[in-house]
Each structure stands twice: as structure tokens, then as C-alpha cells.
mmCIF file of C-alpha atoms in Angstrom:
data_model
loop_
_atom_site.group_PDB
_atom_site.id
_atom_site.type_symbol
_atom_site.label_atom_id
_atom_site.label_comp_id
_atom_site.label_asym_id
_atom_site.label_seq_id
_atom_site.Cartn_x
_atom_site.Cartn_y
_atom_site.Cartn_z
ATOM 1 C CA MET A 1 -6.254 -24.022 53.882
ATOM 2 C CA SER A 2 -9.886 -23.996 55.037
ATOM 3 C CA ILE A 3 -12.651 -22.214 53.124
ATOM 4 C CA SER A 4 -15.589 -20.731 55.040
ATOM 5 C CA ASN A 5 -19.046 -19.915 53.627
ATOM 6 C CA ALA A 6 -19.846 -17.794 56.675
ATOM 7 C CA GLN A 7 -20.773 -14.131 56.145
ATOM 8 C CA ALA A 8 -19.778 -10.993 58.014
ATOM 9 C CA THR A 9 -22.302 -9.937 60.650
ATOM 10 C CA PRO A 10 -25.181 -8.256 58.753
ATOM 11 C CA SER A 11 -26.742 -5.048 60.110
ATOM 12 C CA ILE A 12 -29.216 -2.336 59.032
ATOM 13 C CA GLN A 13 -30.592 0.965 60.321
ATOM 14 C CA ILE A 14 -33.989 2.545 59.647
ATOM 15 C CA CYS A 15 -35.549 5.723 61.012
ATOM 16 C CA ARG A 16 -38.788 7.727 60.965
ATOM 17 C CA ILE A 17 -40.379 10.650 62.774
ATOM 18 C CA MET A 18 -43.053 10.019 65.422
ATOM 19 C CA ARG A 19 -46.461 11.421 64.429
ATOM 20 C CA PRO A 20 -49.539 12.237 66.545
ATOM 21 C CA ASP A 21 -51.241 8.956 65.586
ATOM 22 C CA ASP A 22 -48.254 7.080 67.080
ATOM 23 C CA ALA A 23 -48.899 8.405 70.605
ATOM 24 C CA ASN A 24 -51.409 8.532 73.436
ATOM 25 C CA ILE A 25 -53.307 11.639 74.563
ATOM 26 C CA VAL A 26 -50.356 13.020 76.568
ATOM 27 C CA GLY A 27 -47.803 12.578 73.773
ATOM 28 C CA ASN A 28 -46.014 9.351 74.804
ATOM 29 C CA VAL A 29 -45.407 7.079 71.815
ATOM 30 C CA HIS A 30 -47.310 3.787 72.207
ATOM 31 C CA GLY A 31 -45.105 0.859 73.181
ATOM 32 C CA GLY A 32 -46.838 -1.148 70.448
ATOM 33 C CA THR A 33 -45.678 1.343 67.810
ATOM 34 C CA ILE A 34 -42.073 0.872 68.908
ATOM 35 C CA LEU A 35 -42.464 -2.919 69.026
ATOM 36 C CA LYS A 36 -43.809 -2.858 65.473
ATOM 37 C CA MET A 37 -40.787 -0.855 64.256
ATOM 38 C CA ILE A 38 -38.440 -3.258 66.060
ATOM 39 C CA GLU A 39 -40.060 -6.239 64.360
ATOM 40 C CA GLU A 40 -39.998 -4.591 60.932
ATOM 41 C CA ALA A 41 -36.234 -4.040 61.240
ATOM 42 C CA GLY A 42 -35.737 -7.617 62.415
ATOM 43 C CA CYS A 43 -37.848 -9.020 59.582
ATOM 44 C CA ILE A 44 -35.940 -7.008 56.962
ATOM 45 C CA ILE A 45 -32.476 -8.068 58.100
ATOM 46 C CA GLY A 46 -33.550 -11.677 58.767
ATOM 47 C CA THR A 47 -35.205 -12.052 55.349
ATOM 48 C CA ARG A 48 -32.300 -10.341 53.569
ATOM 49 C CA HIS A 49 -29.730 -12.612 55.245
ATOM 50 C CA CYS A 50 -31.641 -15.840 54.625
ATOM 51 C CA ASN A 51 -31.957 -14.969 50.922
ATOM 52 C CA SER A 52 -28.227 -14.291 50.557
ATOM 53 C CA GLN A 53 -27.704 -17.897 49.442
ATOM 54 C CA THR A 54 -28.884 -19.810 46.375
ATOM 55 C CA GLY A 55 -31.989 -21.959 46.606
ATOM 56 C CA ASP A 56 -35.587 -21.351 47.710
ATOM 57 C CA ARG A 57 -36.602 -17.746 48.312
ATOM 58 C CA CYS A 58 -37.983 -17.214 51.800
ATOM 59 C CA VAL A 59 -39.421 -14.783 54.361
ATOM 60 C CA ALA A 60 -38.175 -14.583 57.971
ATOM 61 C CA ALA A 61 -41.104 -15.364 60.283
ATOM 62 C CA LEU A 62 -41.014 -14.125 63.882
ATOM 63 C CA ALA A 63 -40.831 -17.012 66.369
ATOM 64 C CA ARG A 64 -39.995 -15.293 69.661
ATOM 65 C CA VAL A 65 -39.154 -11.936 71.234
ATOM 66 C CA GLU A 66 -36.991 -11.977 74.355
ATOM 67 C CA ARG A 67 -37.520 -9.546 77.243
ATOM 68 C CA THR A 68 -37.665 -5.980 75.894
ATOM 69 C CA ASP A 69 -36.988 -3.003 78.173
ATOM 70 C CA PHE A 70 -38.428 0.466 77.585
ATOM 71 C CA LEU A 71 -35.628 2.555 79.083
ATOM 72 C CA TYR A 72 -37.019 6.026 78.276
ATOM 73 C CA PRO A 73 -40.287 7.275 76.756
ATOM 74 C CA MET A 74 -40.396 8.577 73.196
ATOM 75 C CA PHE A 75 -42.502 11.591 72.215
ATOM 76 C CA ILE A 76 -44.297 13.095 69.218
ATOM 77 C CA GLY A 77 -41.848 14.920 66.920
ATOM 78 C CA GLU A 78 -38.824 12.832 67.891
ATOM 79 C CA VAL A 79 -37.068 10.632 65.339
ATOM 80 C CA ALA A 80 -36.750 6.919 66.074
ATOM 81 C CA HIS A 81 -33.481 5.327 64.885
ATOM 82 C CA VAL A 82 -33.839 1.524 64.794
ATOM 83 C CA SER A 83 -30.654 -0.510 64.261
ATOM 84 C CA ALA A 84 -30.691 -4.286 63.835
ATOM 85 C CA GLU A 85 -27.829 -6.786 63.764
ATOM 86 C CA ILE A 86 -27.741 -10.559 63.373
ATOM 87 C CA THR A 87 -25.818 -11.954 66.340
ATOM 88 C CA TYR A 88 -26.321 -15.724 66.054
ATOM 89 C CA THR A 89 -27.538 -18.297 63.552
ATOM 90 C CA SER A 90 -28.477 -21.913 64.149
ATOM 91 C CA LYS A 91 -29.325 -24.348 61.360
ATOM 92 C CA ASN A 92 -32.915 -23.070 61.091
ATOM 93 C CA SER A 93 -33.128 -19.829 63.085
ATOM 94 C CA VAL A 94 -31.694 -16.315 63.280
ATOM 95 C CA GLU A 95 -31.111 -14.190 66.390
ATOM 96 C CA VAL A 96 -31.452 -10.438 65.800
ATOM 97 C CA GLN A 97 -30.414 -7.756 68.311
ATOM 98 C CA VAL A 98 -32.265 -4.440 67.919
ATOM 99 C CA ASN A 99 -31.552 -1.054 69.543
ATOM 100 C CA VAL A 100 -33.818 2.001 69.350
ATOM 101 C CA LEU A 101 -32.551 5.567 69.796
ATOM 102 C CA SER A 102 -34.804 8.620 70.099
ATOM 103 C CA GLU A 103 -33.526 11.886 68.634
ATOM 104 C CA ASN A 104 -34.835 15.325 69.536
ATOM 105 C CA ILE A 105 -34.274 17.078 66.204
ATOM 106 C CA VAL A 106 -34.436 20.534 67.827
ATOM 107 C CA THR A 107 -31.731 19.976 70.454
ATOM 108 C CA GLY A 108 -29.916 17.051 68.808
ATOM 109 C CA THR A 109 -30.185 14.999 72.019
ATOM 110 C CA LYS A 110 -30.226 11.215 71.531
ATOM 111 C CA LYS A 111 -31.247 8.536 74.035
ATOM 112 C CA LEU A 112 -31.233 4.749 73.945
ATOM 113 C CA THR A 113 -34.921 3.943 74.529
ATOM 114 C CA ASN A 114 -35.193 0.222 73.739
ATOM 115 C CA LYS A 115 -33.146 -2.959 73.449
ATOM 116 C CA ALA A 116 -34.656 -6.177 72.107
ATOM 117 C CA THR A 117 -33.689 -9.674 70.967
ATOM 118 C CA LEU A 118 -35.820 -11.457 68.359
ATOM 119 C CA TRP A 119 -35.706 -14.946 66.874
ATOM 120 C CA TYR A 120 -36.774 -15.656 63.289
ATOM 121 C CA VAL A 121 -37.337 -18.818 61.258
ATOM 122 C CA PRO A 122 -37.061 -18.639 57.424
ATOM 123 C CA LEU A 123 -40.112 -20.064 55.616
ATOM 124 C CA SER A 124 -40.107 -20.965 51.913
ATOM 125 C CA LEU A 125 -42.237 -18.769 49.637
ATOM 126 C CA GLN A 126 -43.229 -21.882 47.680
ATOM 127 C CA ASN A 127 -44.187 -23.976 50.719
ATOM 128 C CA VAL A 128 -44.983 -22.179 53.985
ATOM 129 C CA ASP A 129 -44.465 -25.379 55.993
ATOM 130 C CA LYS A 130 -40.905 -25.761 54.715
ATOM 131 C CA ILE A 131 -38.191 -24.228 56.922
ATOM 132 C CA ILE A 132 -35.095 -23.099 55.037
ATOM 133 C CA GLU A 133 -31.546 -23.682 56.256
ATOM 134 C CA VAL A 134 -29.918 -20.452 57.486
ATOM 135 C CA PRO A 135 -26.569 -19.245 56.082
ATOM 136 C CA PRO A 136 -23.986 -19.077 58.910
ATOM 137 C CA ILE A 137 -22.392 -15.817 60.020
ATOM 138 C CA GLU A 138 -18.818 -15.098 61.067
ATOM 139 C CA TYR A 139 -18.142 -14.642 64.785
ATOM 140 C CA SER A 140 -15.426 -12.438 66.230
ATOM 141 C CA SER A 141 -14.379 -15.244 68.588
ATOM 142 C CA PRO A 142 -15.317 -18.811 69.611
ATOM 143 C CA GLU A 143 -16.601 -17.352 72.910
ATOM 144 C CA GLN A 144 -19.108 -15.164 71.034
ATOM 145 C CA GLU A 145 -20.415 -18.180 69.113
ATOM 146 C CA GLU A 146 -20.667 -20.260 72.290
ATOM 147 C CA ALA A 147 -22.587 -17.483 74.092
ATOM 148 C CA GLY A 148 -25.020 -17.339 71.166
ATOM 149 C CA LYS A 149 -25.496 -21.098 71.265
ATOM 150 C CA LYS A 150 -26.364 -20.909 74.980
ATOM 151 C CA ARG A 151 -28.969 -18.195 74.287
ATOM 152 C CA TYR A 152 -30.426 -20.368 71.527
ATOM 153 C CA GLU A 153 -30.729 -23.428 73.785
ATOM 154 C CA ALA A 154 -32.233 -21.356 76.628
ATOM 155 C CA GLN A 155 -34.972 -19.800 74.474
ATOM 156 C CA LYS A 156 -35.733 -23.174 72.890
ATOM 157 C CA LEU A 157 -36.287 -24.693 76.353
ATOM 158 C CA GLU A 158 -38.465 -21.795 77.515
ATOM 159 C CA ARG A 159 -40.640 -21.982 74.388
ATOM 160 C CA THR A 160 -41.287 -25.651 75.135
ATOM 161 C CA GLU A 161 -42.266 -24.870 78.744
ATOM 162 C CA THR A 162 -44.577 -22.030 77.657
ATOM 163 C CA LYS A 163 -46.542 -24.310 75.312
ATOM 164 C CA GLU A 164 -47.608 -26.380 78.328
ATOM 165 C CA ARG A 165 -49.669 -23.415 79.634
ATOM 166 C CA ASN A 166 -51.495 -22.751 76.380
ATOM 167 C CA GLY A 167 -54.767 -24.341 77.511
ATOM 168 C CA GLU A 168 -55.586 -21.422 79.824
ATOM 169 C CA ILE A 169 -58.347 -18.954 78.929
ATOM 170 C CA ILE A 170 -59.484 -15.668 80.455
ATOM 171 C CA MET A 171 -63.067 -15.936 81.711
ATOM 172 C CA SER A 172 -65.354 -12.904 81.782
ATOM 173 C CA VAL A 173 -66.992 -11.940 85.085
ATOM 174 C CA SER A 174 -69.898 -9.526 85.526
ATOM 175 C CA LEU A 175 -69.812 -6.549 87.945
ATOM 176 C CA PRO A 176 -66.353 -7.201 89.408
ATOM 177 C CA GLU A 177 -64.907 -5.299 92.366
ATOM 178 C CA PRO A 178 -62.358 -2.520 91.571
ATOM 179 C CA TYR A 179 -58.652 -3.480 91.680
ATOM 180 C CA THR A 180 -59.437 -7.158 91.119
ATOM 181 C CA VAL A 181 -58.180 -9.172 88.147
ATOM 182 C CA ALA A 182 -61.702 -9.369 86.751
ATOM 183 C CA PHE A 183 -62.231 -5.596 86.964
ATOM 184 C CA SER A 184 -59.393 -4.679 84.593
ATOM 185 C CA GLN A 185 -59.191 -7.723 82.320
ATOM 186 C CA SER A 186 -59.834 -6.780 78.709
ATOM 187 C CA SER A 187 -60.158 -8.280 75.222
ATOM 188 C CA LEU A 188 -59.862 -6.967 71.689
ATOM 189 C CA ILE A 189 -61.215 -8.690 68.581
ATOM 190 C CA HIS A 190 -59.543 -8.073 65.218
ATOM 191 C CA LEU A 191 -60.188 -9.461 61.722
ATOM 192 C CA VAL A 192 -56.865 -10.149 59.998
ATOM 193 C CA GLY A 193 -56.778 -8.321 56.655
ATOM 194 C CA PRO A 194 -54.277 -8.192 53.764
ATOM 195 C CA SER A 195 -52.495 -5.105 55.162
ATOM 196 C CA ASP A 196 -51.698 -7.066 58.350
ATOM 197 C CA CYS A 197 -49.898 -9.845 56.504
ATOM 198 C CA THR A 198 -46.588 -10.900 54.969
ATOM 199 C CA LEU A 199 -46.105 -12.197 51.409
ATOM 200 C CA HIS A 200 -47.138 -15.603 52.763
ATOM 201 C CA GLY A 201 -50.536 -14.330 53.862
ATOM 202 C CA PHE A 202 -49.685 -14.662 57.564
ATOM 203 C CA VAL A 203 -49.794 -11.864 60.151
ATOM 204 C CA HIS A 204 -46.685 -9.725 60.678
ATOM 205 C CA GLY A 205 -45.311 -10.270 64.186
ATOM 206 C CA GLY A 206 -45.198 -6.500 64.661
ATOM 207 C CA VAL A 207 -48.949 -6.177 64.003
ATOM 208 C CA THR A 208 -49.677 -8.806 66.644
ATOM 209 C CA MET A 209 -47.364 -7.177 69.186
ATOM 210 C CA LYS A 210 -48.988 -3.774 68.667
ATOM 211 C CA LEU A 211 -52.448 -5.242 69.372
ATOM 212 C CA MET A 212 -51.074 -7.040 72.454
ATOM 213 C CA ASP A 213 -49.590 -3.797 73.773
ATOM 214 C CA GLU A 214 -52.915 -1.998 73.235
ATOM 215 C CA VAL A 215 -54.800 -4.585 75.274
ATOM 216 C CA ALA A 216 -52.154 -4.629 78.016
ATOM 217 C CA GLY A 217 -52.357 -0.822 78.117
ATOM 218 C CA ILE A 218 -56.141 -0.932 78.544
ATOM 219 C CA VAL A 219 -55.773 -3.388 81.439
ATOM 220 C CA ALA A 220 -53.176 -1.147 83.125
ATOM 221 C CA ALA A 221 -55.239 2.027 82.602
ATOM 222 C CA ARG A 222 -58.392 0.408 83.985
ATOM 223 C CA HIS A 223 -56.500 -0.652 87.085
ATOM 224 C CA CYS A 224 -54.782 2.711 87.743
ATOM 225 C CA LYS A 225 -57.059 5.284 86.076
ATOM 226 C CA THR A 226 -53.907 7.287 85.189
ATOM 227 C CA ASN A 227 -51.538 7.771 82.283
ATOM 228 C CA ILE A 228 -49.591 4.534 81.807
ATOM 229 C CA VAL A 229 -46.571 3.546 79.689
ATOM 230 C CA THR A 230 -44.924 0.263 78.735
ATOM 231 C CA ALA A 231 -41.874 -0.388 80.924
ATOM 232 C CA SER A 232 -40.810 -3.763 79.507
ATOM 233 C CA VAL A 233 -42.013 -6.865 77.714
ATOM 234 C CA ASP A 234 -40.962 -10.321 78.811
ATOM 235 C CA ALA A 235 -40.435 -13.031 76.204
ATOM 236 C CA ILE A 236 -43.122 -13.055 73.499
ATOM 237 C CA ASN A 237 -43.655 -16.583 72.192
ATOM 238 C CA PHE A 238 -45.195 -17.114 68.753
ATOM 239 C CA HIS A 239 -46.523 -20.663 68.974
ATOM 240 C CA ARG A 240 -48.485 -20.891 65.713
ATOM 241 C CA LYS A 241 -48.910 -18.779 62.583
ATOM 242 C CA ILE A 242 -52.050 -16.639 62.102
ATOM 243 C CA LYS A 243 -53.496 -16.643 58.591
ATOM 244 C CA LYS A 244 -55.247 -13.879 56.679
ATOM 245 C CA GLY A 245 -59.001 -14.059 57.294
ATOM 246 C CA CYS A 246 -58.684 -15.292 60.891
ATOM 247 C CA VAL A 247 -60.482 -13.519 63.709
ATOM 248 C CA ILE A 248 -58.036 -13.004 66.571
ATOM 249 C CA THR A 249 -59.005 -12.371 70.180
ATOM 250 C CA VAL A 250 -56.325 -10.588 72.200
ATOM 251 C CA SER A 251 -56.976 -10.960 75.943
ATOM 252 C CA GLY A 252 -55.133 -9.444 78.884
ATOM 253 C CA ARG A 253 -55.278 -9.856 82.663
ATOM 254 C CA MET A 254 -53.346 -8.410 85.599
ATOM 255 C CA THR A 255 -51.109 -10.984 87.270
ATOM 256 C CA PHE A 256 -48.893 -8.980 89.635
ATOM 257 C CA THR A 257 -48.429 -5.485 91.061
ATOM 258 C CA SER A 258 -45.474 -4.007 92.905
ATOM 259 C CA ASN A 259 -45.412 -0.513 94.382
ATOM 260 C CA LYS A 260 -44.519 1.058 91.019
ATOM 261 C CA SER A 261 -45.267 -1.508 88.313
ATOM 262 C CA MET A 262 -47.909 -3.884 86.959
ATOM 263 C CA GLU A 263 -47.471 -7.181 85.113
ATOM 264 C CA ILE A 264 -50.125 -8.093 82.535
ATOM 265 C CA GLU A 265 -50.381 -11.497 80.860
ATOM 266 C CA VAL A 266 -51.609 -11.360 77.262
ATOM 267 C CA PHE A 267 -52.939 -14.208 75.097
ATOM 268 C CA VAL A 268 -53.709 -14.179 71.373
ATOM 269 C CA ASP A 269 -56.231 -16.776 70.174
ATOM 270 C CA ALA A 270 -56.917 -17.270 66.458
ATOM 271 C CA ASP A 271 -60.204 -18.480 64.984
ATOM 272 C CA PRO A 272 -60.094 -19.428 61.259
ATOM 273 C CA LEU A 273 -63.358 -18.299 59.632
ATOM 274 C CA VAL A 274 -62.901 -20.071 56.293
ATOM 275 C CA GLU A 275 -61.339 -23.241 57.726
ATOM 276 C CA ALA A 276 -63.592 -23.411 60.779
ATOM 277 C CA GLU A 277 -63.059 -27.157 61.124
ATOM 278 C CA LYS A 278 -59.508 -26.445 62.326
ATOM 279 C CA GLY A 279 -60.903 -24.775 65.461
ATOM 280 C CA LYS A 280 -59.641 -21.976 67.662
ATOM 281 C CA TYR A 281 -56.035 -22.129 68.852
ATOM 282 C CA ARG A 282 -53.562 -20.263 71.065
ATOM 283 C CA ALA A 283 -51.117 -18.409 68.794
ATOM 284 C CA VAL A 284 -49.057 -16.002 70.958
ATOM 285 C CA THR A 285 -48.391 -15.380 74.677
ATOM 286 C CA ALA A 286 -46.418 -12.738 76.591
ATOM 287 C CA PHE A 287 -46.064 -10.683 79.798
ATOM 288 C CA PHE A 288 -46.067 -6.866 79.637
ATOM 289 C CA THR A 289 -44.942 -4.570 82.460
ATOM 290 C CA TYR A 290 -46.426 -1.080 82.811
ATOM 291 C CA ILE A 291 -45.843 1.865 85.111
ATOM 292 C CA SER A 292 -48.246 4.629 86.167
ATOM 293 C CA LEU A 293 -47.282 8.278 85.521
ATOM 294 C CA ASP A 294 -48.540 11.668 86.684
ATOM 295 C CA LYS A 295 -48.967 14.733 84.431
ATOM 296 C CA GLU A 296 -45.225 15.479 84.662
ATOM 297 C CA ASN A 297 -44.371 11.901 83.580
ATOM 298 C CA LYS A 298 -43.148 10.984 87.053
ATOM 299 C CA PRO A 299 -43.908 7.487 88.451
ATOM 300 C CA LEU A 300 -46.977 7.086 90.661
ATOM 301 C CA PRO A 301 -47.711 4.299 93.187
ATOM 302 C CA VAL A 302 -49.723 1.416 91.720
ATOM 303 C CA PRO A 303 -52.883 0.316 93.592
ATOM 304 C CA PRO A 304 -52.381 -3.193 95.047
ATOM 305 C CA LEU A 305 -54.077 -6.040 93.198
ATOM 306 C CA LYS A 306 -56.920 -7.710 95.116
ATOM 307 C CA LEU A 307 -56.617 -11.466 94.699
ATOM 308 C CA GLU A 308 -59.551 -13.870 94.528
ATOM 309 C CA GLY A 309 -58.895 -17.601 94.649
ATOM 310 C CA GLU A 310 -55.892 -19.921 94.530
ATOM 311 C CA GLU A 311 -55.233 -19.523 90.798
ATOM 312 C CA GLU A 312 -54.878 -15.749 91.069
ATOM 313 C CA GLN A 313 -52.620 -16.167 94.122
ATOM 314 C CA LYS A 314 -50.466 -18.655 92.191
ATOM 315 C CA ARG A 315 -50.150 -16.326 89.186
ATOM 316 C CA PHE A 316 -49.308 -13.445 91.546
ATOM 317 C CA GLU A 317 -46.469 -15.423 93.162
ATOM 318 C CA GLU A 318 -45.121 -16.421 89.734
ATOM 319 C CA GLY A 319 -45.248 -12.762 88.672
ATOM 320 C CA LYS A 320 -43.470 -11.721 91.847
ATOM 321 C CA ALA A 321 -40.684 -14.221 91.125
ATOM 322 C CA ARG A 322 -40.264 -12.780 87.610
ATOM 323 C CA TYR A 323 -40.253 -9.237 89.047
ATOM 324 C CA LEU A 324 -37.520 -10.060 91.588
ATOM 325 C CA GLN A 325 -35.475 -11.923 88.977
ATOM 326 C CA ASN A 326 -35.640 -9.011 86.524
ATOM 327 C CA LYS A 327 -34.831 -6.521 89.301
ATOM 328 C CA ALA A 328 -31.743 -8.525 90.280
ATOM 329 C CA LYS A 329 -30.655 -8.703 86.628
ATOM 330 C CA ARG A 330 -30.988 -4.920 86.221
ATOM 331 C CA LEU A 331 -28.823 -4.347 89.303
ATOM 332 C CA THR A 332 -26.186 -6.779 88.019
ATOM 333 C CA ASP A 333 -26.129 -5.115 84.586
ATOM 334 C CA LYS A 334 -25.814 -1.687 86.233
ATOM 335 C CA GLU A 335 -22.840 -2.839 88.335
ATOM 336 C CA ARG A 336 -21.095 -4.221 85.225
ATOM 337 C CA GLN A 337 -21.448 -0.866 83.456
ATOM 338 C CA GLN A 338 -19.836 1.070 86.324
#
């Protein structure tokens, strides 16, 4: 007889009503607000699971967010239902699947608005550089475990490839021409305070993602001059932790436009004020996709991006490849559901 220490698949659900300060001027809830709720649910279930064993107490730190689709907008007065479930564990990481439903409490109508996959690493409360071993979970079948292992290996490879691009910076240009990369590129500077941080004194992943979405939204709005909403977020890679007291610079630039969507690349650079000798470093990177809407929330055509130079052309072609790949994946998923 074999004895297993694996646990049943843990899951949680949280909900809250959307308030006016969660939304833009036309009532659409900010994508960053939803991303923050997604991360909070993931952090809760990841931390709870990793502390279900004896030994060092720990906090689940966000390491990566896979592509996140915004299927429908959410509005002021609706209730967001966020459900999170652990779907795979490796020796030192946890995969969490999160779904978000919007509920109109007047009509009772519910819609699936978001689906996301997040990866967490448990860090010891006594020593932030010590990664704790993750308790295993039970899988419904060997095929489910094998599929999870493949997702783990794929994200691990992509994180390694992304680190190779971390030397890039966004340069400011004076008096740029409209619809160019330089015209819409934007930056936000934020001092990391105690309310932004975990028990470790490091920034919550959800706080960072909200700031990234704000900058990406500014870039999109400057390009279109219309109401814009987050359509999806490609993988968000958290390369290094950001400590309380750091000044972070969140920078965004347009990389690709199709007829109805825009891709914005966002970087987060951290500058330690107290430990200045450590120097500035690239902490997080991601690609956000936005769409332009009219007053009735119907999609509008996106002005074409004017490219200047080989680097912008190269980034545009890379963005186009991601756009076509994601489009093909959506069509495949749609066919499977029929």
C-alpha cells in the first residue's frame, strides 16, 4: 500500500462590488484593477497552500503571469467574482488558474470577463532569499499532471528568453510626429511605500500590474484619442523583486497596431534609494493589448503606427507575429468549444 502526501486541489473565491474609483470616465473598470484582484486571489491561495505543511512559514511571491484575456468589460456597480484554483505544483513553484465573473446585481446576469494563469514561488519569512519546497497536489489523472509539467517547462524557457532583452530602455524624444512610437510613449514614476508591499517588504505583484496597465492605457489613449480598454495581457515576467523605498519607473511604448488593436510593451525599472550602490535594474516586462471604443462601447479602427528606423520595424514585425499567433489560438479554442 502506498501513502501519498499530496493534497486535494485547493481553491478559493472572493468578490467585491466595483466602485467609481475603480473605473475610467465612461464607467469601464480599469484593467489594472481587475489584474490586481486576480493577483490578490492567486497570492492568497498560493500562500495558504505553501503553508499547509510543517516548516518555515512563507509568502507566495508572483513570478509570472501568462497571457490574460479581457473577454468582456466590467462596469461600475457590478460585482466581481474571482475564483482561483491551484492546477500544478513543481518542487519550488505553484501554478494558479484564475477566472473572473461579472455580476449585474439588478438583472442577475453573469459573464466570464477574464481568465488568467499565474506562477508563484514561496519565499521564507525568515530569509527572503530562501525558496521553500512546495507541497504537491493530487491530480485527477496522469495526463493532467503531464500537461501541467509541459506548461511549467514552457514558461520556464520563455522567462529565460525574456531576460535576454532586459537591457533595452525607452528613450525620450522631443516634439515627435503624431502616430509615431515617440509621440505616445509614456512613463510613470512611483515611490514604493508600505501599503504597496507584502509582509516581506517587497511590492505586491498586483500593485505593479495596475501601474503597468495605467501606463499602457496612457500610451493607447495618446495614440487613438478615444476611450480605450484592455483587451489582453501577454505573459508578465517578474525578473527581480522590488523593495520598499525603491523608486520605480514604468515605461510604455507602442510596438504594433492592427486595424482594431494596439500592442504596448511595458517595462518596470527599479532604483533603490537607500542602497543606491546596487544600481537601477529591470524588474518586470510585459505586452498589453488595447482596443479603441466609441461612446456606445463599440470597437473603432486604430490609426496605423508610423515606424521610424529598423528597431521599430523589427519590434512591429515581432508584434505582428504575436498578434497572428494569438488570433490563430483564439480560432482554435473557439472551434474546440463548438
